[in-house]
Amino acid sequence: MFEAGDVVDAPALRRWAELGLKAIEERRDEINVLNVFPVPDGDTGTNLLITVRSAVDWLHSSGTSQTAADVLDALARGAFTGARGNSGVILAQMLRGMADATATAEHLDAAGIARALDRAAVEVMRALSTPADGTIVSVLRAAAAGASRLGAGATPADVALAAADAAAAALQHTVTQLDVLAEAGVVDAGGLGLMILLDVFVEVVTGERPDRRLTLTTRPVPPVRSAARPDASRHDDTPARNDAAAHGGTVTHAVQDYEVMYFVSGSDDKRMETLRTRLDTLGDSVAVVGDGARTWSVHVHCCVPGAAVEAGLAAGSLHRIEITCFALDAVHRDNCDSELRQRPASAGRAVLAVVEGDGAAQLFEAEGAVVVRADRPMTIPGLLDAIRAVDAPEVLVLPNGSLSEQNLVAVGAAARDDHRAVMFLPSWSMVQGLASLAVHDAERESVDDAFTMTEAAATTRWGSLRIAQERALTWVGTCEPGNSLGLAGHDVVVIEHDLVAAGASLLDKILAAGGELVTMLVGSGAPDGLAEQLTAHLDAHHPEVEVVVYHGGQGSDLLQLGVE
């Protein structure tokens, strides 16, 4: 065991990491329960555990670390690659700051520890767009200030204890800094995790861990569902994107449905700062952290994950893209209007279609579908409410690409009960939905009807025409703003300067595998004559194909086409 002395060496730091991992693992559920921000089912303890475990695994795999600098660098790299949630990203950046402050150190003396914590706080503040008081950031800043207050003659044990004591005081204060914490009567979950790690550091340099008697809660907090799931979805104690909060004011939040994380390489500081600015306009809880080797980790909470990914593509090469839905339907369900909770009728089957555009809505309604409009991005609670409002014991849902497969599974699980069977059919576009609905027969057995409709949707190849809004990397090269894009399914397969040329090329590619019928759904932004010019192209080059054109009025695609 490391004994108190004048310096903290590599073995001591290694022991800190290993004991810290054990301590976070032991108190993970306790940290999870405290996490009521931004929603009361978080998993900050799990996120911290995964991040620390990744750091320790990297340390062990890196071989024998000879110096304190070696250990801290290995921990920082491991935490960076395995960070989960905003709290994990902040911890990784904290370790990166400590490593950078001690880049050539054989060991750490008292001044070195203080310097490492100070640099850690600076780097974390730099990584976050709007750091807020009352979070893990506040606790880290207090720890750094506490360590720096000691003058000449202080020992590593003195500095470690001063930092941990200051962190504990700051943690206790968090309940008064954020309204959501005050309302729940809890301290910040991420701040508790950091304090635990600092107390473990005290144990390493003194041989004894502080015995804290903190008031973590002032009222009972129900257990969280995600506490027993190590790989649960990753929403946690993220700082608010709120200028008032950054100065100790009241925090307000816009509900964000998704957490987006990815790595960016092949970039530079200027482009990454531009990316941060762009992400600030798309959502909140923005964090951009570097690994010290020209790779950055990006984190944001937003409503449109695709836009966050596209913003990253403009900054460099992306990898390890992770998009997690917060699944707020469970929270929303408790507040649903009773009119949407009515018991369905004793007989009958309904088809519910998610539709964008007036013309498309009329088409689906004419075929007997119940239509839910998605002229704004569809949400999990919105689709769940629509399904519950359908007065039928059997509901076949045509999502038409409105939500991801993962989110549809979540909606289905919440929508099914003893009185209603819900089945989602694989329609990823409105043209597939129309093909599926065309073969619907309410007189057939449910399983037979669903099978027939599924087969019709699955065998309909589809594509779309759009205008590129930003520079982006695609399978067929890099597009620039204003380029005409042809997509086969979700993939860009055509980039042209002319929209008609893009449409003609897209049709040729999709029809290369054959087809007898092309259905065109014209969007509200399509230029006059687009459908006519593409029909003329089909007449000239694919005379055997029948063409049907509808004015859908959708805003997302200039043209959607299906081939059967």
PDB file of C-alpha atoms in Angstrom, residues 81-309:
ATOM      1  CA  THR A  81     -12.575   6.029 -26.006  1.00  0.00           C
ATOM      2  CA  GLY A  82     -15.149   4.591 -23.600  1.00  0.00           C
ATOM      3  CA  ALA A  83     -16.910   7.701 -22.276  1.00  0.00           C
ATOM      4  CA  ARG A  84     -20.666   7.320 -21.849  1.00  0.00           C
ATOM      5  CA  GLY A  85     -23.093  10.158 -21.305  1.00  0.00           C
ATOM      6  CA  ASN A  86     -22.190  13.728 -20.547  1.00  0.00           C
ATOM      7  CA  SER A  87     -20.812  12.847 -17.119  1.00  0.00           C
ATOM      8  CA  GLY A  88     -18.465  10.307 -18.725  1.00  0.00           C
ATOM      9  CA  VAL A  89     -17.310  12.834 -21.303  1.00  0.00           C
ATOM     10  CA  ILE A  90     -16.595  15.362 -18.543  1.00  0.00           C
ATOM     11  CA  LEU A  91     -14.632  12.790 -16.541  1.00  0.00           C
ATOM     12  CA  ALA A  92     -12.585  11.905 -19.627  1.00  0.00           C
ATOM     13  CA  GLN A  93     -11.787  15.572 -20.207  1.00  0.00           C
ATOM     14  CA  MET A  94     -10.850  15.959 -16.552  1.00  0.00           C
ATOM     15  CA  LEU A  95      -8.324  13.141 -16.875  1.00  0.00           C
ATOM     16  CA  ARG A  96      -7.019  14.650 -20.121  1.00  0.00           C
ATOM     17  CA  GLY A  97      -6.425  17.952 -18.332  1.00  0.00           C
ATOM     18  CA  MET A  98      -4.568  16.190 -15.521  1.00  0.00           C
ATOM     19  CA  ALA A  99      -2.451  14.283 -18.040  1.00  0.00           C
ATOM     20  CA  ASP A 100      -1.583  17.417 -20.015  1.00  0.00           C
ATOM     21  CA  ALA A 101      -0.595  19.265 -16.847  1.00  0.00           C
ATOM     22  CA  THR A 102       1.827  16.479 -15.889  1.00  0.00           C
ATOM     23  CA  ALA A 103       3.054  15.441 -19.340  1.00  0.00           C
ATOM     24  CA  THR A 104       6.686  14.898 -18.293  1.00  0.00           C
ATOM     25  CA  ALA A 105       6.292  14.208 -14.579  1.00  0.00           C
ATOM     26  CA  GLU A 106       7.965  11.183 -12.991  1.00  0.00           C
ATOM     27  CA  HIS A 107       5.728  11.694  -9.987  1.00  0.00           C
ATOM     28  CA  LEU A 108       3.430  14.326  -8.472  1.00  0.00           C
ATOM     29  CA  ASP A 109       4.266  16.494  -5.512  1.00  0.00           C
ATOM     30  CA  ALA A 110       1.738  18.718  -3.754  1.00  0.00           C
ATOM     31  CA  ALA A 111       2.092  21.490  -6.325  1.00  0.00           C
ATOM     32  CA  GLY A 112       1.780  18.978  -9.149  1.00  0.00           C
ATOM     33  CA  ILE A 113      -1.526  17.632  -7.809  1.00  0.00           C
ATOM     34  CA  ALA A 114      -2.919  21.146  -7.484  1.00  0.00           C
ATOM     35  CA  ARG A 115      -1.712  22.009 -10.964  1.00  0.00           C
ATOM     36  CA  ALA A 116      -3.306  18.874 -12.418  1.00  0.00           C
ATOM     37  CA  LEU A 117      -6.710  19.596 -10.862  1.00  0.00           C
ATOM     38  CA  ASP A 118      -6.583  23.216 -11.945  1.00  0.00           C
ATOM     39  CA  ARG A 119      -5.827  22.237 -15.551  1.00  0.00           C
ATOM     40  CA  ALA A 120      -8.593  19.637 -15.393  1.00  0.00           C
ATOM     41  CA  ALA A 121     -11.149  22.276 -14.401  1.00  0.00           C
ATOM     42  CA  VAL A 122      -9.945  24.617 -17.157  1.00  0.00           C
ATOM     43  CA  GLU A 123     -10.185  21.930 -19.854  1.00  0.00           C
ATOM     44  CA  VAL A 124     -13.660  20.831 -18.751  1.00  0.00           C
ATOM     45  CA  MET A 125     -14.916  24.415 -18.828  1.00  0.00           C
ATOM     46  CA  ARG A 126     -13.421  24.821 -22.287  1.00  0.00           C
ATOM     47  CA  ALA A 127     -15.073  21.641 -23.556  1.00  0.00           C
ATOM     48  CA  LEU A 128     -18.620  22.639 -22.586  1.00  0.00           C
ATOM     49  CA  SER A 129     -20.606  25.269 -24.440  1.00  0.00           C
ATOM     50  CA  THR A 130     -22.534  26.519 -21.407  1.00  0.00           C
ATOM     51  CA  PRO A 131     -21.253  24.991 -18.149  1.00  0.00           C
ATOM     52  CA  ALA A 132     -23.852  25.389 -15.410  1.00  0.00           C
ATOM     53  CA  ASP A 133     -23.516  25.726 -11.666  1.00  0.00           C
ATOM     54  CA  GLY A 134     -24.923  22.864  -9.631  1.00  0.00           C
ATOM     55  CA  THR A 135     -23.381  20.046 -11.669  1.00  0.00           C
ATOM     56  CA  ILE A 136     -20.226  17.929 -11.694  1.00  0.00           C
ATOM     57  CA  VAL A 137     -18.495  20.979 -13.182  1.00  0.00           C
ATOM     58  CA  SER A 138     -19.107  22.983 -10.008  1.00  0.00           C
ATOM     59  CA  VAL A 139     -17.725  20.172  -7.882  1.00  0.00           C
ATOM     60  CA  LEU A 140     -14.549  19.929  -9.986  1.00  0.00           C
ATOM     61  CA  ARG A 141     -13.968  23.678  -9.922  1.00  0.00           C
ATOM     62  CA  ALA A 142     -14.342  23.704  -6.142  1.00  0.00           C
ATOM     63  CA  ALA A 143     -11.888  20.803  -5.793  1.00  0.00           C
ATOM     64  CA  ALA A 144      -9.308  22.614  -7.926  1.00  0.00           C
ATOM     65  CA  ALA A 145      -9.748  25.812  -5.920  1.00  0.00           C
ATOM     66  CA  GLY A 146      -9.410  23.921  -2.645  1.00  0.00           C
ATOM     67  CA  ALA A 147      -6.189  22.253  -3.771  1.00  0.00           C
ATOM     68  CA  SER A 148      -4.706  25.545  -4.951  1.00  0.00           C
ATOM     69  CA  ARG A 149      -5.378  27.431  -1.732  1.00  0.00           C
ATOM     70  CA  LEU A 150      -2.639  25.640   0.186  1.00  0.00           C
ATOM     71  CA  GLY A 151       0.729  27.349   0.225  1.00  0.00           C
ATOM     72  CA  ALA A 152       4.323  26.232   0.494  1.00  0.00           C
ATOM     73  CA  GLY A 153       4.973  23.330   2.791  1.00  0.00           C
ATOM     74  CA  ALA A 154       1.796  21.451   1.975  1.00  0.00           C
ATOM     75  CA  THR A 155       2.123  17.716   1.383  1.00  0.00           C
ATOM     76  CA  PRO A 156       0.308  15.605  -1.225  1.00  0.00           C
ATOM     77  CA  ALA A 157      -1.953  14.372   1.561  1.00  0.00           C
ATOM     78  CA  ASP A 158      -2.824  17.953   2.508  1.00  0.00           C
ATOM     79  CA  VAL A 159      -3.689  18.862  -1.072  1.00  0.00           C
ATOM     80  CA  ALA A 160      -5.691  15.687  -1.699  1.00  0.00           C
ATOM     81  CA  LEU A 161      -7.755  16.187   1.447  1.00  0.00           C
ATOM     82  CA  ALA A 162      -8.309  19.889   0.750  1.00  0.00           C
ATOM     83  CA  ALA A 163      -9.556  19.089  -2.742  1.00  0.00           C
ATOM     84  CA  ALA A 164     -11.890  16.330  -1.538  1.00  0.00           C
ATOM     85  CA  ASP A 165     -13.268  18.451   1.307  1.00  0.00           C
ATOM     86  CA  ALA A 166     -13.957  21.336  -1.068  1.00  0.00           C
ATOM     87  CA  ALA A 167     -15.663  18.957  -3.485  1.00  0.00           C
ATOM     88  CA  ALA A 168     -17.873  17.590  -0.703  1.00  0.00           C
ATOM     89  CA  ALA A 169     -18.921  21.102   0.316  1.00  0.00           C
ATOM     90  CA  ALA A 170     -19.664  22.004  -3.301  1.00  0.00           C
ATOM     91  CA  LEU A 171     -21.662  18.813  -3.779  1.00  0.00           C
ATOM     92  CA  GLN A 172     -23.818  19.634  -0.766  1.00  0.00           C
ATOM     93  CA  HIS A 173     -24.417  23.084  -2.260  1.00  0.00           C
ATOM     94  CA  THR A 174     -25.624  21.789  -5.649  1.00  0.00           C
ATOM     95  CA  VAL A 175     -29.139  21.217  -4.317  1.00  0.00           C
ATOM     96  CA  THR A 176     -29.482  24.996  -3.956  1.00  0.00           C
ATOM     97  CA  GLN A 177     -28.093  25.815  -7.404  1.00  0.00           C
ATOM     98  CA  LEU A 178     -30.428  23.966  -9.759  1.00  0.00           C
ATOM     99  CA  ASP A 179     -34.187  24.224  -9.415  1.00  0.00           C
ATOM    100  CA  VAL A 180     -34.704  20.642 -10.564  1.00  0.00           C
ATOM    101  CA  LEU A 181     -32.381  19.380  -7.807  1.00  0.00           C
ATOM    102  CA  ALA A 182     -34.073  21.554  -5.208  1.00  0.00           C
ATOM    103  CA  GLU A 183     -37.510  20.286  -6.260  1.00  0.00           C
ATOM    104  CA  ALA A 184     -36.397  16.656  -5.987  1.00  0.00           C
ATOM    105  CA  GLY A 185     -34.374  17.266  -2.844  1.00  0.00           C
ATOM    106  CA  VAL A 186     -31.172  15.670  -4.148  1.00  0.00           C
ATOM    107  CA  VAL A 187     -27.585  16.649  -4.831  1.00  0.00           C
ATOM    108  CA  ASP A 188     -26.052  16.319  -8.289  1.00  0.00           C
ATOM    109  CA  ALA A 189     -25.424  12.694  -9.277  1.00  0.00           C
ATOM    110  CA  GLY A 190     -22.290  13.347 -11.346  1.00  0.00           C
ATOM    111  CA  GLY A 191     -20.882  15.516  -8.584  1.00  0.00           C
ATOM    112  CA  LEU A 192     -21.260  12.619  -6.142  1.00  0.00           C
ATOM    113  CA  GLY A 193     -19.336  10.358  -8.513  1.00  0.00           C
ATOM    114  CA  LEU A 194     -16.478  12.839  -8.711  1.00  0.00           C
ATOM    115  CA  MET A 195     -16.389  13.276  -4.939  1.00  0.00           C
ATOM    116  CA  ILE A 196     -16.138   9.501  -4.534  1.00  0.00           C
ATOM    117  CA  LEU A 197     -13.096   9.412  -6.831  1.00  0.00           C
ATOM    118  CA  LEU A 198     -11.446  12.264  -4.942  1.00  0.00           C
ATOM    119  CA  ASP A 199     -12.069  10.521  -1.607  1.00  0.00           C
ATOM    120  CA  VAL A 200     -10.424   7.395  -3.024  1.00  0.00           C
ATOM    121  CA  PHE A 201      -7.421   9.527  -3.969  1.00  0.00           C
ATOM    122  CA  VAL A 202      -7.249  10.692  -0.356  1.00  0.00           C
ATOM    123  CA  GLU A 203      -7.249   7.048   0.734  1.00  0.00           C
ATOM    124  CA  VAL A 204      -4.359   6.271  -1.598  1.00  0.00           C
ATOM    125  CA  VAL A 205      -2.123   9.067  -0.284  1.00  0.00           C
ATOM    126  CA  THR A 206      -3.110   8.866   3.404  1.00  0.00           C
ATOM    127  CA  GLY A 207      -4.225   5.268   3.894  1.00  0.00           C
ATOM    128  CA  GLU A 208      -7.719   6.281   5.031  1.00  0.00           C
ATOM    129  CA  ARG A 209     -10.816   7.255   3.086  1.00  0.00           C
ATOM    130  CA  PRO A 210     -12.819  10.203   4.482  1.00  0.00           C
ATOM    131  CA  ASP A 211     -15.971   9.201   6.344  1.00  0.00           C
ATOM    132  CA  ARG A 212     -18.492  11.630   4.857  1.00  0.00           C
ATOM    133  CA  ARG A 213     -21.803  12.374   6.536  1.00  0.00           C
ATOM    134  CA  LEU A 214     -23.447  14.256   3.704  1.00  0.00           C
ATOM    135  CA  THR A 215     -27.160  14.825   3.210  1.00  0.00           C
ATOM    136  CA  LEU A 216     -27.563  13.525  -0.344  1.00  0.00           C
ATOM    137  CA  THR A 217     -31.364  13.617  -0.315  1.00  0.00           C
ATOM    138  CA  THR A 218     -33.969  15.489   1.688  1.00  0.00           C
ATOM    139  CA  ARG A 219     -36.897  13.325   0.614  1.00  0.00           C
ATOM    140  CA  PRO A 220     -37.390   9.763  -0.664  1.00  0.00           C
ATOM    141  CA  VAL A 221     -36.398   9.126  -4.262  1.00  0.00           C
ATOM    142  CA  PRO A 222     -37.862   6.103  -6.089  1.00  0.00           C
ATOM    143  CA  PRO A 223     -35.401   3.607  -7.534  1.00  0.00           C
ATOM    144  CA  VAL A 224     -34.581   3.973 -11.201  1.00  0.00           C
ATOM    145  CA  ARG A 225     -35.369   1.255 -13.708  1.00  0.00           C
ATOM    146  CA  SER A 226     -32.004   1.471 -15.408  1.00  0.00           C
ATOM    147  CA  ALA A 227     -29.942   0.805 -12.296  1.00  0.00           C
ATOM    148  CA  ALA A 228     -29.654  -2.917 -12.979  1.00  0.00           C
ATOM    149  CA  ARG A 229     -28.777  -2.544 -16.660  1.00  0.00           C
ATOM    150  CA  PRO A 230     -25.071  -1.810 -17.275  1.00  0.00           C
ATOM    151  CA  ASP A 231     -25.673  -0.833 -20.903  1.00  0.00           C
ATOM    152  CA  ALA A 232     -28.857   1.183 -20.400  1.00  0.00           C
ATOM    153  CA  SER A 233     -29.591   4.281 -22.430  1.00  0.00           C
ATOM    154  CA  ARG A 234     -27.321   7.127 -21.500  1.00  0.00           C
ATOM    155  CA  HIS A 235     -29.079  10.206 -20.302  1.00  0.00           C
ATOM    156  CA  ASP A 236     -27.772  11.773 -17.167  1.00  0.00           C
ATOM    157  CA  ASP A 237     -26.809  14.875 -15.239  1.00  0.00           C
ATOM    158  CA  THR A 238     -25.945  17.081 -18.172  1.00  0.00           C
ATOM    159  CA  PRO A 239     -25.432  20.804 -17.700  1.00  0.00           C
ATOM    160  CA  ALA A 240     -28.181  22.950 -19.140  1.00  0.00           C
ATOM    161  CA  ARG A 241     -27.792  25.068 -22.232  1.00  0.00           C
ATOM    162  CA  ASN A 242     -28.924  28.171 -20.384  1.00  0.00           C
ATOM    163  CA  ASP A 243     -26.968  31.366 -19.934  1.00  0.00           C
ATOM    164  CA  ALA A 244     -28.739  32.225 -16.711  1.00  0.00           C
ATOM    165  CA  ALA A 245     -27.668  28.912 -15.218  1.00  0.00           C
ATOM    166  CA  ALA A 246     -24.050  29.562 -16.102  1.00  0.00           C
ATOM    167  CA  HIS A 247     -24.224  32.527 -13.750  1.00  0.00           C
ATOM    168  CA  GLY A 248     -26.124  30.777 -11.016  1.00  0.00           C
ATOM    169  CA  GLY A 249     -29.612  31.657 -12.294  1.00  0.00           C
ATOM    170  CA  THR A 250     -32.667  29.535 -12.885  1.00  0.00           C
ATOM    171  CA  VAL A 251     -32.332  26.634 -15.297  1.00  0.00           C
ATOM    172  CA  THR A 252     -34.954  26.003 -17.950  1.00  0.00           C
ATOM    173  CA  HIS A 253     -34.862  23.165 -20.447  1.00  0.00           C
ATOM    174  CA  ALA A 254     -36.249  22.368 -23.831  1.00  0.00           C
ATOM    175  CA  VAL A 255     -37.062  18.663 -24.008  1.00  0.00           C
ATOM    176  CA  GLN A 256     -34.577  16.917 -26.287  1.00  0.00           C
ATOM    177  CA  ASP A 257     -35.418  13.452 -27.557  1.00  0.00           C
ATOM    178  CA  TYR A 258     -31.974  12.167 -28.497  1.00  0.00           C
ATOM    179  CA  GLU A 259     -28.404  11.967 -27.288  1.00  0.00           C
ATOM    180  CA  VAL A 260     -25.866  11.966 -30.115  1.00  0.00           C
ATOM    181  CA  MET A 261     -22.198  11.061 -29.657  1.00  0.00           C
ATOM    182  CA  TYR A 262     -19.444  10.498 -32.197  1.00  0.00           C
ATOM    183  CA  PHE A 263     -15.718  10.843 -32.787  1.00  0.00           C
ATOM    184  CA  VAL A 264     -14.268  13.312 -35.276  1.00  0.00           C
ATOM    185  CA  SER A 265     -10.839  12.929 -36.880  1.00  0.00           C
ATOM    186  CA  GLY A 266      -9.110  14.695 -39.737  1.00  0.00           C
ATOM    187  CA  SER A 267     -10.158  18.086 -38.412  1.00  0.00           C
ATOM    188  CA  ASP A 268      -8.650  21.103 -36.646  1.00  0.00           C
ATOM    189  CA  ASP A 269      -9.469  23.481 -33.800  1.00  0.00           C
ATOM    190  CA  LYS A 270     -11.153  26.047 -36.046  1.00  0.00           C
ATOM    191  CA  ARG A 271     -13.533  23.556 -37.659  1.00  0.00           C
ATOM    192  CA  MET A 272     -14.322  21.964 -34.316  1.00  0.00           C
ATOM    193  CA  GLU A 273     -15.223  25.361 -32.876  1.00  0.00           C
ATOM    194  CA  THR A 274     -17.511  25.903 -35.856  1.00  0.00           C
ATOM    195  CA  LEU A 275     -19.073  22.508 -35.148  1.00  0.00           C
ATOM    196  CA  ARG A 276     -19.643  23.470 -31.514  1.00  0.00           C
ATOM    197  CA  THR A 277     -21.396  26.670 -32.589  1.00  0.00           C
ATOM    198  CA  ARG A 278     -23.601  24.708 -34.978  1.00  0.00           C
ATOM    199  CA  LEU A 279     -24.513  22.139 -32.322  1.00  0.00           C
ATOM    200  CA  ASP A 280     -25.442  24.942 -29.938  1.00  0.00           C
ATOM    201  CA  THR A 281     -28.183  25.928 -32.390  1.00  0.00           C
ATOM    202  CA  LEU A 282     -29.431  22.328 -32.683  1.00  0.00           C
ATOM    203  CA  GLY A 283     -29.653  21.338 -29.029  1.00  0.00           C
ATOM    204  CA  ASP A 284     -28.041  21.555 -25.611  1.00  0.00           C
ATOM    205  CA  SER A 285     -25.583  19.731 -23.347  1.00  0.00           C
ATOM    206  CA  VAL A 286     -22.935  20.279 -26.011  1.00  0.00           C
ATOM    207  CA  ALA A 287     -19.461  18.941 -25.196  1.00  0.00           C
ATOM    208  CA  VAL A 288     -16.485  18.784 -27.560  1.00  0.00           C
ATOM    209  CA  VAL A 289     -13.386  17.183 -26.044  1.00  0.00           C
ATOM    210  CA  GLY A 290     -10.062  16.191 -27.527  1.00  0.00           C
ATOM    211  CA  ASP A 291      -7.756  13.268 -26.857  1.00  0.00           C
ATOM    212  CA  GLY A 292      -4.566  15.235 -27.365  1.00  0.00           C
ATOM    213  CA  ALA A 293      -3.898  13.430 -30.658  1.00  0.00           C
ATOM    214  CA  ARG A 294      -6.170  15.305 -33.092  1.00  0.00           C
ATOM    215  CA  THR A 295      -9.302  13.289 -32.420  1.00  0.00           C
ATOM    216  CA  TRP A 296     -12.359  14.784 -30.743  1.00  0.00           C
ATOM    217  CA  SER A 297     -15.361  13.305 -28.963  1.00  0.00           C
ATOM    218  CA  VAL A 298     -18.649  15.139 -29.522  1.00  0.00           C
ATOM    219  CA  HIS A 299     -21.782  15.006 -27.376  1.00  0.00           C
ATOM    220  CA  VAL A 300     -25.142  16.784 -27.790  1.00  0.00           C
ATOM    221  CA  HIS A 301     -28.777  16.422 -26.773  1.00  0.00           C
ATOM    222  CA  CYS A 302     -31.099  17.344 -29.626  1.00  0.00           C
ATOM    223  CA  CYS A 303     -34.415  16.684 -31.357  1.00  0.00           C
ATOM    224  CA  VAL A 304     -33.034  16.007 -34.849  1.00  0.00           C
ATOM    225  CA  PRO A 305     -30.084  13.590 -34.578  1.00  0.00           C
ATOM    226  CA  GLY A 306     -29.467  13.526 -38.313  1.00  0.00           C
ATOM    227  CA  ALA A 307     -28.733  17.240 -38.314  1.00  0.00           C
ATOM    228  CA  ALA A 308     -26.185  16.779 -35.529  1.00  0.00           C
ATOM    229  CA  VAL A 309     -24.440  14.049 -37.518  1.00  0.00           C
TER     230      VAL A 309
END
